[in-house]
Amino acid sequence: MTDPLAQLPYVEGILTAEQVAATAASIVAMQEPCGAVPWSVGEHVDMWNHVEAAMAMLVGGEADAAERAYGWMPTMQRDDGSFPTKMVNGKVEDDRGDVNMTAYLAVGIWHHWLVRRDIAFVHRFWPSVRSALDWVVSQQLPFGGINYTPTEDFALLTGSSSIYQSLRAGVALADLLDDPQPEWELAGGRLGHAVREHRDLFEDKSAHSMDWYYPVLGGAVRGRDAFELLESRWDEFVRPGLGILCVDTNPWVTGAETCELAMALDTLGDHRRALTLIKDMQHLREDDGRYWTGWVYGDESETVPEGEPRNVYWPVEYTTYTAAAVILAIDALGEVAGHSTAGSGIMRGTSLAPHFAELALECGCPSADSVSSLS
């Protein structure tokens, strides 16, 4: 009989396959009976973190739980293709449609295909993916960013960077099913251009580390530009031995952001620093595989959230999204330092559709189509 642990990812000297399995089980333990995966027990569900948890459960050996998670999603999708922003105990608490959360289903279904090669599963969820991405691209602004929600009039850089990955996953699914989606490719070209060239037009969230590394993690910023972007604020956000800051205003390192930065580095082949980051954040791990969200560090000279003590786990909770980020980072880096699954390239982008051409730009910059027409 095949040892199931032999199929799980691991990274030598950081996490074993057994430890990855324990972390995946810790996510399942917080999953609700309907299949939804909240941030933590009793907290809310958002579809982006829910999909991330499903991907992590899948590669962590909990396929049934992952498929329950995906199975729940169409029950929450609205007629226009969007998903509500926030749900608590099965009820919608914030009914705005969040573009990034809605788009991310495409990444999850493509990841499932890479790992399981179950074409019936892809066919089952393709109508939901197609409806979701149709709605997302309908929210694109003239400069190329994607409107945060229909009730706001701004785009978020982190969310739009993630949507770039979602569109590449969506086009990969469309190619697999021979159902071309040229509108997504056109929107993806405009979006990638905005993330590369017009970051100043997104809502200013520069205090958050995610806005720093997500243009790289989502795949829009590549090559030398990506290296230079990560170097530009490395010393502001990275705390050696602990992880990275969530925001640059407080001495609070968070595990999910640390693992995402590690995966961004992996996309550039910077495995040394990526592995160091994953190792550094293991102080947030409990013996049973759960992960604390973050750690507030520092002495009296440091500014901490009002009323919060120093040198403590904060907030006082274990979160599914932190555990999920760890598993996905281990899978990504397992390819060079241990063992990985067939889904390990999902953040690296090696398995996604090709990058999009910058066609029909509406921002005033030259388009590839207009440039070629002049040549």
CSV table of N, CA, C and O in Angstrom, one decimal, residues 51-131:
chain,number,residue,atom,x,y,z
A,51,VAL,N,-10.8,29.9,-0.6
A,51,VAL,CA,-10.1,29.1,-1.7
A,51,VAL,C,-8.7,28.8,-1.4
A,51,VAL,O,-8.2,27.7,-1.7
A,52,GLU,N,-8.0,29.7,-0.8
A,52,GLU,CA,-6.6,29.4,-0.4
A,52,GLU,C,-6.6,28.2,0.6
A,52,GLU,O,-5.7,27.3,0.5
A,53,ALA,N,-7.5,28.2,1.5
A,53,ALA,CA,-7.6,27.0,2.4
A,53,ALA,C,-7.9,25.7,1.7
A,53,ALA,O,-7.4,24.7,2.0
A,54,ALA,N,-8.8,25.8,0.7
A,54,ALA,CA,-9.1,24.6,-0.1
A,54,ALA,C,-7.9,24.1,-0.8
A,54,ALA,O,-7.6,22.9,-0.9
A,55,MET,N,-7.1,25.0,-1.4
A,55,MET,CA,-5.9,24.6,-2.1
A,55,MET,C,-4.9,23.9,-1.1
A,55,MET,O,-4.3,22.9,-1.5
A,56,ALA,N,-4.8,24.5,0.0
A,56,ALA,CA,-3.9,23.9,1.0
A,56,ALA,C,-4.3,22.6,1.5
A,56,ALA,O,-3.5,21.7,1.7
A,57,MET,N,-5.6,22.4,1.8
A,57,MET,CA,-6.1,21.1,2.2
A,57,MET,C,-5.9,20.1,1.1
A,57,MET,O,-5.6,18.9,1.5
A,58,LEU,N,-6.1,20.5,-0.1
A,58,LEU,CA,-5.9,19.5,-1.2
A,58,LEU,C,-4.5,19.0,-1.2
A,58,LEU,O,-4.3,17.7,-1.2
A,59,VAL,N,-3.5,19.8,-1.2
A,59,VAL,CA,-2.1,19.4,-1.3
A,59,VAL,C,-1.6,18.8,0.1
A,59,VAL,O,-0.6,18.1,0.1
A,60,GLY,N,-2.4,19.1,1.1
A,60,GLY,CA,-2.0,18.6,2.5
A,60,GLY,C,-2.7,17.2,2.8
A,60,GLY,O,-2.6,16.8,3.9
A,61,GLY,N,-3.3,16.6,1.8
A,61,GLY,CA,-3.9,15.3,1.9
A,61,GLY,C,-5.3,15.2,2.4
A,61,GLY,O,-5.8,14.2,2.7
A,62,GLU,N,-6.0,16.4,2.3
A,62,GLU,CA,-7.4,16.4,2.8
A,62,GLU,C,-8.3,16.8,1.6
A,62,GLU,O,-9.0,17.8,1.6
A,63,ALA,N,-8.3,15.9,0.6
A,63,ALA,CA,-9.0,16.2,-0.7
A,63,ALA,C,-10.5,16.3,-0.5
A,63,ALA,O,-11.2,17.1,-1.1
A,64,ASP,N,-11.1,15.4,0.4
A,64,ASP,CA,-12.6,15.5,0.6
A,64,ASP,C,-13.0,16.8,1.2
A,64,ASP,O,-14.0,17.4,0.7
A,65,ALA,N,-12.2,17.3,2.1
A,65,ALA,CA,-12.5,18.6,2.8
A,65,ALA,C,-12.4,19.7,1.7
A,65,ALA,O,-13.2,20.7,1.7
A,66,ALA,N,-11.3,19.6,0.9
A,66,ALA,CA,-11.1,20.6,-0.1
A,66,ALA,C,-12.3,20.7,-1.1
A,66,ALA,O,-12.8,21.8,-1.4
A,67,GLU,N,-12.8,19.5,-1.5
A,67,GLU,CA,-13.9,19.5,-2.4
A,67,GLU,C,-15.2,19.9,-1.8
A,67,GLU,O,-16.0,20.5,-2.5
A,68,ARG,N,-15.4,19.7,-0.5
A,68,ARG,CA,-16.5,20.2,0.2
A,68,ARG,C,-16.5,21.8,0.2
A,68,ARG,O,-17.5,22.4,0.0
A,69,ALA,N,-15.3,22.3,0.3
A,69,ALA,CA,-15.1,23.7,0.3
A,69,ALA,C,-15.5,24.3,-1.0
A,69,ALA,O,-16.2,25.3,-1.1
A,70,TYR,N,-15.0,23.7,-2.1
A,70,TYR,CA,-15.4,24.2,-3.4
A,70,TYR,C,-16.9,24.0,-3.7
A,70,TYR,O,-17.5,24.9,-4.3
A,71,GLY,N,-17.4,22.9,-3.2
A,71,GLY,CA,-18.8,22.6,-3.4
A,71,GLY,C,-19.8,23.6,-2.8
A,71,GLY,O,-20.9,23.8,-3.3
A,72,TRP,N,-19.3,24.2,-1.8
A,72,TRP,CA,-20.2,25.2,-1.1
A,72,TRP,C,-20.2,26.6,-1.9
A,72,TRP,O,-21.2,27.3,-1.8
A,73,MET,N,-19.2,26.9,-2.6
A,73,MET,CA,-19.1,28.2,-3.2
A,73,MET,C,-20.2,28.5,-4.2
A,73,MET,O,-20.8,29.7,-4.1
A,74,PRO,N,-20.6,27.7,-5.1
A,74,PRO,CA,-21.7,28.1,-6.0
A,74,PRO,C,-23.0,28.4,-5.3
A,74,PRO,O,-23.9,29.2,-5.8
A,75,THR,N,-23.2,27.9,-4.1
A,75,THR,CA,-24.4,28.2,-3.3
A,75,THR,C,-24.4,29.6,-2.8
A,75,THR,O,-25.5,30.1,-2.4
A,76,MET,N,-23.3,30.3,-2.8
A,76,MET,CA,-23.2,31.7,-2.4
A,76,MET,C,-23.0,32.6,-3.5
A,76,MET,O,-22.9,33.9,-3.3
A,77,GLN,N,-22.9,32.2,-4.7
A,77,GLN,CA,-22.7,33.0,-5.9
A,77,GLN,C,-24.0,33.7,-6.3
A,77,GLN,O,-25.1,33.0,-6.4
A,78,ARG,N,-24.0,35.0,-6.6
A,78,ARG,CA,-25.2,35.7,-7.0
A,78,ARG,C,-25.4,35.6,-8.5
A,78,ARG,O,-24.5,35.1,-9.3
A,79,ASP,N,-26.5,36.0,-9.0
A,79,ASP,CA,-26.9,35.9,-10.4
A,79,ASP,C,-25.9,36.6,-11.3
A,79,ASP,O,-25.7,36.2,-12.5
A,80,ASP,N,-25.3,37.7,-10.8
A,80,ASP,CA,-24.4,38.5,-11.6
A,80,ASP,C,-23.0,37.9,-11.7
A,80,ASP,O,-22.1,38.4,-12.4
A,81,GLY,N,-22.7,36.8,-10.9
A,81,GLY,CA,-21.4,36.1,-10.9
A,81,GLY,C,-20.6,36.4,-9.7
A,81,GLY,O,-19.6,35.8,-9.4
A,82,SER,N,-21.0,37.5,-8.9
A,82,SER,CA,-20.1,37.9,-7.8
A,82,SER,C,-20.4,37.1,-6.6
A,82,SER,O,-21.4,36.4,-6.5
A,83,PHE,N,-19.5,37.2,-5.6
A,83,PHE,CA,-19.7,36.6,-4.3
A,83,PHE,C,-19.7,37.7,-3.3
A,83,PHE,O,-19.0,38.7,-3.4
A,84,PRO,N,-20.5,37.6,-2.2
A,84,PRO,CA,-20.5,38.6,-1.1
A,84,PRO,C,-19.1,38.6,-0.4
A,84,PRO,O,-18.4,37.7,-0.4
A,85,THR,N,-18.8,39.8,0.1
A,85,THR,CA,-17.6,40.0,0.7
A,85,THR,C,-17.4,39.3,2.0
A,85,THR,O,-16.3,38.8,2.3
A,86,LYS,N,-18.4,39.1,2.8
A,86,LYS,CA,-18.2,38.6,4.2
A,86,LYS,C,-19.4,37.8,4.6
A,86,LYS,O,-20.6,38.2,4.4
A,87,MET,N,-19.2,36.6,5.1
A,87,MET,CA,-20.3,35.7,5.6
A,87,MET,C,-19.9,35.2,7.0
A,87,MET,O,-18.7,34.9,7.3
A,88,VAL,N,-20.9,35.1,7.9
A,88,VAL,CA,-20.7,34.7,9.2
A,88,VAL,C,-21.8,33.6,9.5
A,88,VAL,O,-23.0,33.9,9.4
A,89,ASN,N,-21.3,32.4,9.9
A,89,ASN,CA,-22.3,31.3,10.2
A,89,ASN,C,-23.3,31.1,9.1
A,89,ASN,O,-24.5,30.9,9.4
A,90,GLY,N,-22.8,31.2,7.9
A,90,GLY,CA,-23.7,30.9,6.8
A,90,GLY,C,-24.6,32.0,6.3
A,90,GLY,O,-25.4,31.8,5.4
A,91,LYS,N,-24.5,33.2,7.0
A,91,LYS,CA,-25.3,34.3,6.6
A,91,LYS,C,-24.4,35.4,6.1
A,91,LYS,O,-23.3,35.7,6.6
A,92,VAL,N,-24.9,36.2,5.1
A,92,VAL,CA,-24.2,37.3,4.5
A,92,VAL,C,-24.2,38.4,5.4
A,92,VAL,O,-25.2,38.9,5.9
A,93,GLU,N,-23.0,38.9,5.8
A,93,GLU,CA,-22.9,40.1,6.7
A,93,GLU,C,-22.5,41.3,5.9
A,93,GLU,O,-22.8,42.4,6.3
A,94,ASP,N,-21.8,41.2,4.8
A,94,ASP,CA,-21.4,42.3,3.9
A,94,ASP,C,-21.7,41.8,2.5
A,94,ASP,O,-21.0,40.9,2.0
A,95,ASP,N,-22.7,42.4,1.9
A,95,ASP,CA,-23.2,41.8,0.6
A,95,ASP,C,-22.5,42.5,-0.6
A,95,ASP,O,-22.9,42.2,-1.7
A,96,ARG,N,-21.5,43.4,-0.4
A,96,ARG,CA,-20.8,43.9,-1.5
A,96,ARG,C,-20.1,42.8,-2.2
A,96,ARG,O,-19.6,41.9,-1.6
A,97,GLY,N,-20.0,43.0,-3.5
A,97,GLY,CA,-19.2,42.0,-4.3
A,97,GLY,C,-17.8,42.5,-4.4
A,97,GLY,O,-17.5,43.6,-4.9
A,98,ASP,N,-16.8,41.7,-3.9
A,98,ASP,CA,-15.4,42.0,-3.9
A,98,ASP,C,-14.8,41.3,-5.1
A,98,ASP,O,-14.9,40.1,-5.2
A,99,VAL,N,-14.1,42.2,-5.9
A,99,VAL,CA,-13.6,41.6,-7.2
A,99,VAL,C,-12.5,40.6,-7.0
A,99,VAL,O,-12.5,39.5,-7.7
A,100,ASN,N,-11.6,40.8,-6.1
A,100,ASN,CA,-10.5,39.8,-5.9
A,100,ASN,C,-11.0,38.5,-5.3
A,100,ASN,O,-10.7,37.5,-5.7
A,101,MET,N,-11.9,38.6,-4.3
A,101,MET,CA,-12.5,37.4,-3.8
A,101,MET,C,-13.3,36.6,-4.8
A,101,MET,O,-13.2,35.4,-4.8
A,102,THR,N,-14.0,37.3,-5.6
A,102,THR,CA,-14.8,36.6,-6.7
A,102,THR,C,-13.9,36.0,-7.7
A,102,THR,O,-14.2,34.9,-8.2
A,103,ALA,N,-12.8,36.6,-8.1
A,103,ALA,CA,-11.9,36.1,-9.1
A,103,ALA,C,-11.2,34.9,-8.7
A,103,ALA,O,-10.8,34.0,-9.6
A,104,TYR,N,-10.9,34.7,-7.4
A,104,TYR,CA,-9.9,33.7,-7.0
A,104,TYR,C,-10.4,32.3,-7.2
A,104,TYR,O,-9.6,31.3,-7.1
A,105,LEU,N,-11.7,32.1,-7.4
A,105,LEU,CA,-12.2,30.7,-7.6
A,105,LEU,C,-11.5,30.1,-8.8
A,105,LEU,O,-11.2,28.9,-8.8
A,106,ALA,N,-11.1,30.9,-9.8
A,106,ALA,CA,-10.4,30.4,-11.0
A,106,ALA,C,-9.1,29.8,-10.6
A,106,ALA,O,-8.7,28.7,-11.2
A,107,VAL,N,-8.4,30.4,-9.7
A,107,VAL,CA,-7.1,29.9,-9.3
A,107,VAL,C,-7.3,28.5,-8.6
A,107,VAL,O,-6.5,27.6,-8.8
A,108,GLY,N,-8.3,28.5,-7.7
A,108,GLY,CA,-8.5,27.2,-7.0
A,108,GLY,C,-8.9,26.1,-7.9
A,108,GLY,O,-8.4,24.9,-7.7
A,109,ILE,N,-9.7,26.3,-8.9
A,109,ILE,CA,-10.2,25.2,-9.8
A,109,ILE,C,-9.0,24.8,-10.7
A,109,ILE,O,-8.8,23.6,-11.0
A,110,TRP,N,-8.2,25.7,-11.2
A,110,TRP,CA,-7.1,25.4,-12.0
A,110,TRP,C,-6.1,24.6,-11.1
A,110,TRP,O,-5.5,23.6,-11.6
A,111,HIS,N,-5.9,25.0,-9.9
A,111,HIS,CA,-5.0,24.2,-9.0
A,111,HIS,C,-5.5,22.8,-8.8
A,111,HIS,O,-4.7,21.9,-8.8
A,112,HIS,N,-6.8,22.7,-8.6
A,112,HIS,CA,-7.4,21.3,-8.4
A,112,HIS,C,-7.1,20.5,-9.7
A,112,HIS,O,-6.7,19.3,-9.5
A,113,TRP,N,-7.2,21.1,-10.8
A,113,TRP,CA,-6.9,20.3,-12.1
A,113,TRP,C,-5.5,19.9,-12.1
A,113,TRP,O,-5.2,18.7,-12.5
A,114,LEU,N,-4.6,20.8,-11.7
A,114,LEU,CA,-3.1,20.4,-11.7
A,114,LEU,C,-2.8,19.2,-10.8
A,114,LEU,O,-2.0,18.3,-11.2
A,115,VAL,N,-3.5,19.2,-9.7
A,115,VAL,CA,-3.2,18.2,-8.7
A,115,VAL,C,-4.0,16.9,-9.0
A,115,VAL,O,-3.4,15.8,-8.9
A,116,ARG,N,-5.2,17.0,-9.4
A,116,ARG,CA,-6.1,15.8,-9.5
A,116,ARG,C,-6.4,15.3,-10.9
A,116,ARG,O,-6.8,14.2,-11.1
A,117,ARG,N,-6.2,16.2,-11.9
A,117,ARG,CA,-6.5,15.9,-13.3
A,117,ARG,C,-8.0,15.3,-13.4
A,117,ARG,O,-8.2,14.3,-14.1
A,118,ASP,N,-8.9,15.9,-12.7
A,118,ASP,CA,-10.3,15.5,-12.8
A,118,ASP,C,-11.1,16.5,-13.7
A,118,ASP,O,-11.5,17.5,-13.2
A,119,ILE,N,-11.3,16.1,-14.9
A,119,ILE,CA,-11.9,17.0,-15.9
A,119,ILE,C,-13.4,17.2,-15.5
A,119,ILE,O,-14.0,18.2,-15.8
A,120,ALA,N,-14.0,16.2,-14.9
A,120,ALA,CA,-15.4,16.3,-14.6
A,120,ALA,C,-15.6,17.4,-13.5
A,120,ALA,O,-16.5,18.2,-13.5
A,121,PHE,N,-14.6,17.5,-12.6
A,121,PHE,CA,-14.6,18.5,-11.6
A,121,PHE,C,-14.5,19.9,-12.2
A,121,PHE,O,-15.2,20.9,-11.8
A,122,VAL,N,-13.6,20.0,-13.2
A,122,VAL,CA,-13.5,21.3,-13.9
A,122,VAL,C,-14.8,21.7,-14.6
A,122,VAL,O,-15.2,22.8,-14.5
A,123,HIS,N,-15.4,20.8,-15.3
A,123,HIS,CA,-16.6,21.0,-16.0
A,123,HIS,C,-17.7,21.5,-15.0
A,123,HIS,O,-18.5,22.4,-15.3
A,124,ARG,N,-17.7,20.8,-13.8
A,124,ARG,CA,-18.7,21.2,-12.8
A,124,ARG,C,-18.6,22.6,-12.4
A,124,ARG,O,-19.7,23.3,-12.2
A,125,PHE,N,-17.4,23.1,-12.2
A,125,PHE,CA,-17.3,24.5,-11.7
A,125,PHE,C,-17.0,25.6,-12.8
A,125,PHE,O,-17.0,26.7,-12.4
A,126,TRP,N,-16.9,25.2,-14.0
A,126,TRP,CA,-16.6,26.1,-15.1
A,126,TRP,C,-17.7,27.2,-15.2
A,126,TRP,O,-17.3,28.4,-15.3
A,127,PRO,N,-19.0,26.9,-15.1
A,127,PRO,CA,-20.0,27.9,-15.2
A,127,PRO,C,-19.8,29.0,-14.1
A,127,PRO,O,-20.0,30.2,-14.3
A,128,SER,N,-19.4,28.6,-12.9
A,128,SER,CA,-19.2,29.5,-11.8
A,128,SER,C,-18.0,30.4,-12.0
A,128,SER,O,-18.0,31.6,-11.8
A,129,VAL,N,-16.9,29.7,-12.5
A,129,VAL,CA,-15.7,30.5,-12.8
A,129,VAL,C,-16.0,31.5,-13.9
A,129,VAL,O,-15.6,32.7,-13.9
A,130,ARG,N,-16.6,31.1,-15.0
A,130,ARG,CA,-16.9,31.9,-16.1
A,130,ARG,C,-17.7,33.1,-15.7
A,130,ARG,O,-17.5,34.3,-16.1
A,131,SER,N,-18.8,32.9,-15.0
A,131,SER,CA,-19.7,33.9,-14.5
A,131,SER,C,-18.9,34.9,-13.6
A,131,SER,O,-19.1,36.1,-13.7
